[in-house]
PDB file of C-alpha atoms in Angstrom:
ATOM      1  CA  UNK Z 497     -75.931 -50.115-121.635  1.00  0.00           C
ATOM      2  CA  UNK Z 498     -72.463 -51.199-120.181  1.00  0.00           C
ATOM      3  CA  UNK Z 499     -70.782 -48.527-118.185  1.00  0.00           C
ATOM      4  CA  UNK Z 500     -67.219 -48.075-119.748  1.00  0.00           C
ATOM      5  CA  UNK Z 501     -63.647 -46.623-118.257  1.00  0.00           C
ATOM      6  CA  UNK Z 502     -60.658 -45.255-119.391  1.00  0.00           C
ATOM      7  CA  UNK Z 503     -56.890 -45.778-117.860  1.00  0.00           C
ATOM      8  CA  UNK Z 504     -53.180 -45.015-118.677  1.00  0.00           C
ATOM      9  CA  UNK Z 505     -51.866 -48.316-120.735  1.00  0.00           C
ATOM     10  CA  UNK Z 506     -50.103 -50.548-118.936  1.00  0.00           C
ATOM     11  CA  UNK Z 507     -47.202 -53.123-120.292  1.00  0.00           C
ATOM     12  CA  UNK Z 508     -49.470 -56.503-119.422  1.00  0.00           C
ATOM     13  CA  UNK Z 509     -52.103 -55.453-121.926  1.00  0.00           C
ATOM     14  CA  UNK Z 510     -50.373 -56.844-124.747  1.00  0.00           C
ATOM     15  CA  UNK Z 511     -52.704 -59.497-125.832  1.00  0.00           C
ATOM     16  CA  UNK Z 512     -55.615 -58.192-125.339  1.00  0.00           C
ATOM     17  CA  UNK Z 513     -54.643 -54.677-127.151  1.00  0.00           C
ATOM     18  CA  UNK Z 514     -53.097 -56.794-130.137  1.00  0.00           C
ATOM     19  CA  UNK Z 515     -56.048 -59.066-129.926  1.00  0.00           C
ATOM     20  CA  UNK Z 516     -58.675 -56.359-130.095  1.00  0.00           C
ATOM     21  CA  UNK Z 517     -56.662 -54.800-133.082  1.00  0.00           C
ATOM     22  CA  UNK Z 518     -57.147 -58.357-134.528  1.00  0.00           C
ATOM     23  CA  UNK Z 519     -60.573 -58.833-134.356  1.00  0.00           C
ATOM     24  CA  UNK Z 520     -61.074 -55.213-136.066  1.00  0.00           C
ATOM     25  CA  UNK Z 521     -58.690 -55.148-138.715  1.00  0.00           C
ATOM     26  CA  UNK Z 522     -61.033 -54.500-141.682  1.00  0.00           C
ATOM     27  CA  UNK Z 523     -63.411 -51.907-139.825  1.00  0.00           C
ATOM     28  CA  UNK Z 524     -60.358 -49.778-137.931  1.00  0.00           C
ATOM     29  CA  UNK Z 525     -57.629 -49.996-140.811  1.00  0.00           C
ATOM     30  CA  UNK Z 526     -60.237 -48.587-143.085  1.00  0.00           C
ATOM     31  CA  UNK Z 527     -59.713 -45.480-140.774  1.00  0.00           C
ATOM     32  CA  UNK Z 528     -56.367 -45.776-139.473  1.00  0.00           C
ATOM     33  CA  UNK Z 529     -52.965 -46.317-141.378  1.00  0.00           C
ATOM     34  CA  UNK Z 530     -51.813 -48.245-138.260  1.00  0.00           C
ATOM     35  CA  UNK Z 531     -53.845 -51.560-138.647  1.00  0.00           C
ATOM     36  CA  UNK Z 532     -52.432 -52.643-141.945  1.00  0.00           C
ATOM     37  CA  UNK Z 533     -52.868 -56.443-143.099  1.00  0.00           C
ATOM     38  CA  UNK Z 534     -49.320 -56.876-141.869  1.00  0.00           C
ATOM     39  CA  UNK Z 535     -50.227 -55.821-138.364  1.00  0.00           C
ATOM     40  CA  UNK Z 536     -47.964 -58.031-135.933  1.00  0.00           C
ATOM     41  CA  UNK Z 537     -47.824 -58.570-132.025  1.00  0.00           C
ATOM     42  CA  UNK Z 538     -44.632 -57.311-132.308  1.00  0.00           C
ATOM     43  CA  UNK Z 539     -46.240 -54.082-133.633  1.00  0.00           C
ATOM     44  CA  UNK Z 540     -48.688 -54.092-130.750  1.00  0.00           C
ATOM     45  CA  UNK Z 541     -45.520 -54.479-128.313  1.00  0.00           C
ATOM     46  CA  UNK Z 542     -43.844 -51.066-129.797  1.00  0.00           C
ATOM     47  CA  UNK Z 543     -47.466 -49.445-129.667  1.00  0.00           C
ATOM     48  CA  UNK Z 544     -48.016 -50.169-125.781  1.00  0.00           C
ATOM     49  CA  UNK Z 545     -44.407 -49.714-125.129  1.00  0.00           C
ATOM     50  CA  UNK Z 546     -44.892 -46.167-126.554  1.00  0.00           C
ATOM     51  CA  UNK Z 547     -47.943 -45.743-124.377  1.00  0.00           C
ATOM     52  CA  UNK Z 548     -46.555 -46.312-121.579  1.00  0.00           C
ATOM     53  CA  UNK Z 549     -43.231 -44.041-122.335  1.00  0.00           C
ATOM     54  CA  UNK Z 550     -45.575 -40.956-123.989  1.00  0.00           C
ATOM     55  CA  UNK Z 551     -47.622 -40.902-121.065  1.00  0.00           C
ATOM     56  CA  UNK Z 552     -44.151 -41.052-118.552  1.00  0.00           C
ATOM     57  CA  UNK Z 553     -42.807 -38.142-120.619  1.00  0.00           C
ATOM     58  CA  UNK Z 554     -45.863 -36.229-121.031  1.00  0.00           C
ATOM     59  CA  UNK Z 555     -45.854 -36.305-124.821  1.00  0.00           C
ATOM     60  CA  UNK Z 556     -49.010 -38.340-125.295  1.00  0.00           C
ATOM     61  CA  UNK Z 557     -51.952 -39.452-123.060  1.00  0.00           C
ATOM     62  CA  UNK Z 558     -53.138 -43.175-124.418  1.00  0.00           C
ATOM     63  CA  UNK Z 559     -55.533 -45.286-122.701  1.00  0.00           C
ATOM     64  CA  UNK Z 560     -57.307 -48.170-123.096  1.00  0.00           C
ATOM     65  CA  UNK Z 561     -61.269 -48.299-123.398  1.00  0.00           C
ATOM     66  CA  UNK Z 562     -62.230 -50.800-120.907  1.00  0.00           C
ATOM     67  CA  UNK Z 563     -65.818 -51.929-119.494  1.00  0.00           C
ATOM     68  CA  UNK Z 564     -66.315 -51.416-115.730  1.00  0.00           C
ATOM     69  CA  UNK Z 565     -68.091 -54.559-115.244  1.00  0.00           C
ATOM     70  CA  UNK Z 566     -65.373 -57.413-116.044  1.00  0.00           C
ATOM     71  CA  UNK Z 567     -62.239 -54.762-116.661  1.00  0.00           C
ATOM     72  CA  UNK Z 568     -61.979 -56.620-120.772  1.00  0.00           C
ATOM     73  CA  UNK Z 569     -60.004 -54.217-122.709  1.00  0.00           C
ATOM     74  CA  UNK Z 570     -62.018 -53.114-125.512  1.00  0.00           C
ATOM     75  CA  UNK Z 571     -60.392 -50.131-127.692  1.00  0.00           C
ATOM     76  CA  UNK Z 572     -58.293 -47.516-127.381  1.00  0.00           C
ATOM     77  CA  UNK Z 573     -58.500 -43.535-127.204  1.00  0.00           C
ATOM     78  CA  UNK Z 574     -55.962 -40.582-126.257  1.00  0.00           C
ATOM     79  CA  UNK Z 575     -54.887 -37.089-126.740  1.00  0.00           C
ATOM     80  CA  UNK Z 576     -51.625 -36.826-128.717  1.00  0.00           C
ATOM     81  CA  UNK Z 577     -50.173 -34.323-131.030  1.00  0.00           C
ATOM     82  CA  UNK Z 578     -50.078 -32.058-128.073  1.00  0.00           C
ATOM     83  CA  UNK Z 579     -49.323 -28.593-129.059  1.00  0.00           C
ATOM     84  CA  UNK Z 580     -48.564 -26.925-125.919  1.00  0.00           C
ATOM     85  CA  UNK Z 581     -48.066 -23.655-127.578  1.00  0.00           C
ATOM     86  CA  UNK Z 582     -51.269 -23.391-128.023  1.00  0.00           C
ATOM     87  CA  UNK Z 583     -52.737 -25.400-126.022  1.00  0.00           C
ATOM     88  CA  UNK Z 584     -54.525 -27.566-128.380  1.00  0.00           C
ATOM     89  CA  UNK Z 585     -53.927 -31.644-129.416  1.00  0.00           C
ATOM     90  CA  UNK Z 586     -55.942 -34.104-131.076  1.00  0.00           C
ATOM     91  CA  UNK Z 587     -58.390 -36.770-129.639  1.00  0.00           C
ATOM     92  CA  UNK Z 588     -59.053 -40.131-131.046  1.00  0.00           C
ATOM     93  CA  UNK Z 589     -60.773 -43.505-130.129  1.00  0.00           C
ATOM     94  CA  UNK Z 590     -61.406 -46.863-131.568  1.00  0.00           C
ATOM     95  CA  UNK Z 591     -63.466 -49.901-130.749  1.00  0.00           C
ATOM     96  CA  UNK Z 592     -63.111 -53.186-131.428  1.00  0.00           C
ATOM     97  CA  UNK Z 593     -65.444 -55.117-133.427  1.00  0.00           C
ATOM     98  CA  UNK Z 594     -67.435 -57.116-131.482  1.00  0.00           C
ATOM     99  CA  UNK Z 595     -68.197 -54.025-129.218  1.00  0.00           C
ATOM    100  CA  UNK Z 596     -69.190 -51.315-131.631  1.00  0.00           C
ATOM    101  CA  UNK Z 597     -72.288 -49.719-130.609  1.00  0.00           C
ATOM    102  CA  UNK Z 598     -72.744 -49.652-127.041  1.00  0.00           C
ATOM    103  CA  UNK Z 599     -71.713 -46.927-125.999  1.00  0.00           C
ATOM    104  CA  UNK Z 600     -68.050 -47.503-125.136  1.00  0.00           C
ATOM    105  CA  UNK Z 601     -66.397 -44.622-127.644  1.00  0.00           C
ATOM    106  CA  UNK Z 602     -68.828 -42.035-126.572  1.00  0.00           C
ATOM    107  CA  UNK Z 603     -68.529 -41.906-122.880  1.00  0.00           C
ATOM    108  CA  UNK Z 604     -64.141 -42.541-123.823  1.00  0.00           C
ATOM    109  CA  UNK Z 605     -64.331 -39.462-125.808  1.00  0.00           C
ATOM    110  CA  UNK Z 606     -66.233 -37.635-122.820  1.00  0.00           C
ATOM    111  CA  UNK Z 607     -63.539 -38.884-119.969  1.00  0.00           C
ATOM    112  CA  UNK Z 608     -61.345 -37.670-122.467  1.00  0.00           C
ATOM    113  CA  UNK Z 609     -62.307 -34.514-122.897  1.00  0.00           C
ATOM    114  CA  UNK Z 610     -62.822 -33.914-119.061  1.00  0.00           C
ATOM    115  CA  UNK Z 611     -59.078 -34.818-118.802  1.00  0.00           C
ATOM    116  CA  UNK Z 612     -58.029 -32.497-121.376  1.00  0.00           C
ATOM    117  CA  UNK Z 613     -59.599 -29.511-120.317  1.00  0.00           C
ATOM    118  CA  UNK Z 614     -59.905 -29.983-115.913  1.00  0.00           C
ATOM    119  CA  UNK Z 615     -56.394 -31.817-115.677  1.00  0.00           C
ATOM    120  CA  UNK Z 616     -54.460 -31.104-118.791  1.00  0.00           C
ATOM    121  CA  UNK Z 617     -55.541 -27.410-119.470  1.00  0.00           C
ATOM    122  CA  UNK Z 618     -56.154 -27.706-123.112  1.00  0.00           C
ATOM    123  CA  UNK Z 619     -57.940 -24.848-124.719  1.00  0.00           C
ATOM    124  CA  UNK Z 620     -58.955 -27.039-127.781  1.00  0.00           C
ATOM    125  CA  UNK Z 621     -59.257 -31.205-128.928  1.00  0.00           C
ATOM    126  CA  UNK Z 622     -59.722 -31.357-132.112  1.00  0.00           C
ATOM    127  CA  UNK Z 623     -61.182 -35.018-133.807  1.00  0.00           C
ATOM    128  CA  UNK Z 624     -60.324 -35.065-136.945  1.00  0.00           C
ATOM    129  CA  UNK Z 625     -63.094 -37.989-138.963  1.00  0.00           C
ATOM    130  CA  UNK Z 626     -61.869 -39.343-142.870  1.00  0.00           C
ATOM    131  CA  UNK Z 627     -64.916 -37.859-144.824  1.00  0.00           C
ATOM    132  CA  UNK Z 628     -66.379 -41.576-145.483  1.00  0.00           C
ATOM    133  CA  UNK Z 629     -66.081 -42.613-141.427  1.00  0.00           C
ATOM    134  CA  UNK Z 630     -69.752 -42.316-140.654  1.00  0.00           C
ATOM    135  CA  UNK Z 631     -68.993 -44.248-137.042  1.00  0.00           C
ATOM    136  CA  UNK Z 632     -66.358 -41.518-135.810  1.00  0.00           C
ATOM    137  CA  UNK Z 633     -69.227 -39.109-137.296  1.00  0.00           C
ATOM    138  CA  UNK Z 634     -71.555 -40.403-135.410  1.00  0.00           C
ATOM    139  CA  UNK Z 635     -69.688 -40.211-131.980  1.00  0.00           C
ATOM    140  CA  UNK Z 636     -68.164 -36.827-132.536  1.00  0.00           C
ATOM    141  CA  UNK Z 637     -71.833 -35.402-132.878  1.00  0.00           C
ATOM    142  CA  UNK Z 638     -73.240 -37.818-130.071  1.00  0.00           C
ATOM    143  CA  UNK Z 639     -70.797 -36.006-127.300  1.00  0.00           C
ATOM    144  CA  UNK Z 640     -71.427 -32.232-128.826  1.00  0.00           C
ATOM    145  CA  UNK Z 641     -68.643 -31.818-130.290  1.00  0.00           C
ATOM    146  CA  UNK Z 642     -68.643 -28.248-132.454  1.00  0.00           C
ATOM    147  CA  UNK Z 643     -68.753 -29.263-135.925  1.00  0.00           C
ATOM    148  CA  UNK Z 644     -66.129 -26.720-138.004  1.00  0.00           C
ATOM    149  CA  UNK Z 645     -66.520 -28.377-141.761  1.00  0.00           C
ATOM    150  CA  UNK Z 646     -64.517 -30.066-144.127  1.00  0.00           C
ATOM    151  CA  UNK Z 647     -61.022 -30.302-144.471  1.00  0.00           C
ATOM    152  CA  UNK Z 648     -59.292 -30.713-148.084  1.00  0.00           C
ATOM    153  CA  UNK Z 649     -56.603 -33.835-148.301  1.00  0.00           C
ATOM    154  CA  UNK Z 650     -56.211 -33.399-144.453  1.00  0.00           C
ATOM    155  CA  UNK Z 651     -55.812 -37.170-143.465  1.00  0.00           C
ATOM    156  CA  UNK Z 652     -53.867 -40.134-145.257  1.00  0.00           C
ATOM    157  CA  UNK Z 653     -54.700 -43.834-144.708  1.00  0.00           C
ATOM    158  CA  UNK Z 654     -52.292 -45.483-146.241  1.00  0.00           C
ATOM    159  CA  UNK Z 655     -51.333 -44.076-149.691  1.00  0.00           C
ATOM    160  CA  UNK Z 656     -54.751 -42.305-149.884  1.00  0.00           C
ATOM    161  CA  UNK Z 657     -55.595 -38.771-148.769  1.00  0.00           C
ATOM    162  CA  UNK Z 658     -58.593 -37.982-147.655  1.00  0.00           C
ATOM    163  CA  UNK Z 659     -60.803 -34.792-146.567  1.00  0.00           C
ATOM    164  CA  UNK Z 660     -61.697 -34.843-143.236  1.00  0.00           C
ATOM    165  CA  UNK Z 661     -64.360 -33.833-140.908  1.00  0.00           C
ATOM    166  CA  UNK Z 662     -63.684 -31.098-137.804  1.00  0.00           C
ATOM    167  CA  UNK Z 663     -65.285 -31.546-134.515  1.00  0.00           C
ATOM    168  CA  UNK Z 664     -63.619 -30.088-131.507  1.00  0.00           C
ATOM    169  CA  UNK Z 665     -64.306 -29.509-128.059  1.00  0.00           C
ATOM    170  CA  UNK Z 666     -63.427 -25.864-126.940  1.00  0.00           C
ATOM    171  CA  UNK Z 667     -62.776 -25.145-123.340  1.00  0.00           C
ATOM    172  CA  UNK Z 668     -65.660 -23.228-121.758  1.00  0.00           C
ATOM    173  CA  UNK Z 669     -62.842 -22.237-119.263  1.00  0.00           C
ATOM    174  CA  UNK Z 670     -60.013 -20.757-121.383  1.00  0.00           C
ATOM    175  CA  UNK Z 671     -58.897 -16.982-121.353  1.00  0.00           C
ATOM    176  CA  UNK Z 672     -61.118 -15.542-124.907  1.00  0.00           C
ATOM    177  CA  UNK Z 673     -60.058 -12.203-126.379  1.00  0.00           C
TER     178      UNK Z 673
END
């Protein structure tokens, strides 16, 4: 199994972002309004540009996936919609094609959640799976996560809305009542 990393995006990773996003358009857009058929590198360019600016300004943490052994950029994860009120946000990953099944989104998700709870101080990541996204299933219950059930019409791909499967991670560390 290839030993993966995470890391803060960075402006030069351009092409290979926009050509991952490429060679997974029908398996990632299924899941994510983002990847539409109209996708462009010019989209791509205004995705990595906010990376780069949500992670300066706190407001987001997106990395790429990348393996260890060559440094190839192969997906994408983060925490965003931070609620600092609460201390809770949302974690999400994606792989590109040619990659799926080695173990790259689990041990993402993992770095991710060790940076949301021992840096960041989160209380709760929640990953949020479209009902029919047996992939994202699969991962979410690989790493641990708490399953918490079904959501009704809580994610929309597109024009469709879809119910949604709760995992989250719950900090072992945070102040309980």
């Amino acid at each position: 199994m290839s030993t993966f990393g995470i890391r803060p995006y960075r402006l030069d990773d351009l092409d290979e972002i926009h050509a991952a996003a490429e060679e997974s358009r029908q398996h990632v857009g299924r899941w994510m309004s983002w990847l539409t058929p109209a996708y462009s590198r010019e989209d791509a360019e205004q995705w990595v540009d906010y990376a780069v600016a949500s992670w300066q300004r706190e407001e987001a943490y997106e990395h790429v996936i990348f393996d260890a052994a060559d440094q190839t950029i192969i997906g994408s994860c983060g925490l965003n919609l931070l609620n600092r009120k609460d201390m809770v946000c949302n974690l999400g990953y994606w792989v590109r094609a040619s990659r799926l099944g080695e173990g790259a989104a689990r041990q993402a998700t993992l770095l991710l959640r060790d940076l949301g709870f021992g840096v960041l101080g989160f209380n709760r990541l929640e990953i949020v799976i479209a009902n029919r996204n047996r992939f994202s299933r699969n991962i979410a219950e690989s790493v641990e996560a708490t399953y918490e059930g079904i959501q009704k019409l809580r994610l929309k791909v597109g024009e469709i809305a879809h119910d949604a499967h709760m995992y989250a991670f719950l900090n072992p560390a945070a102040r309980r009542e």
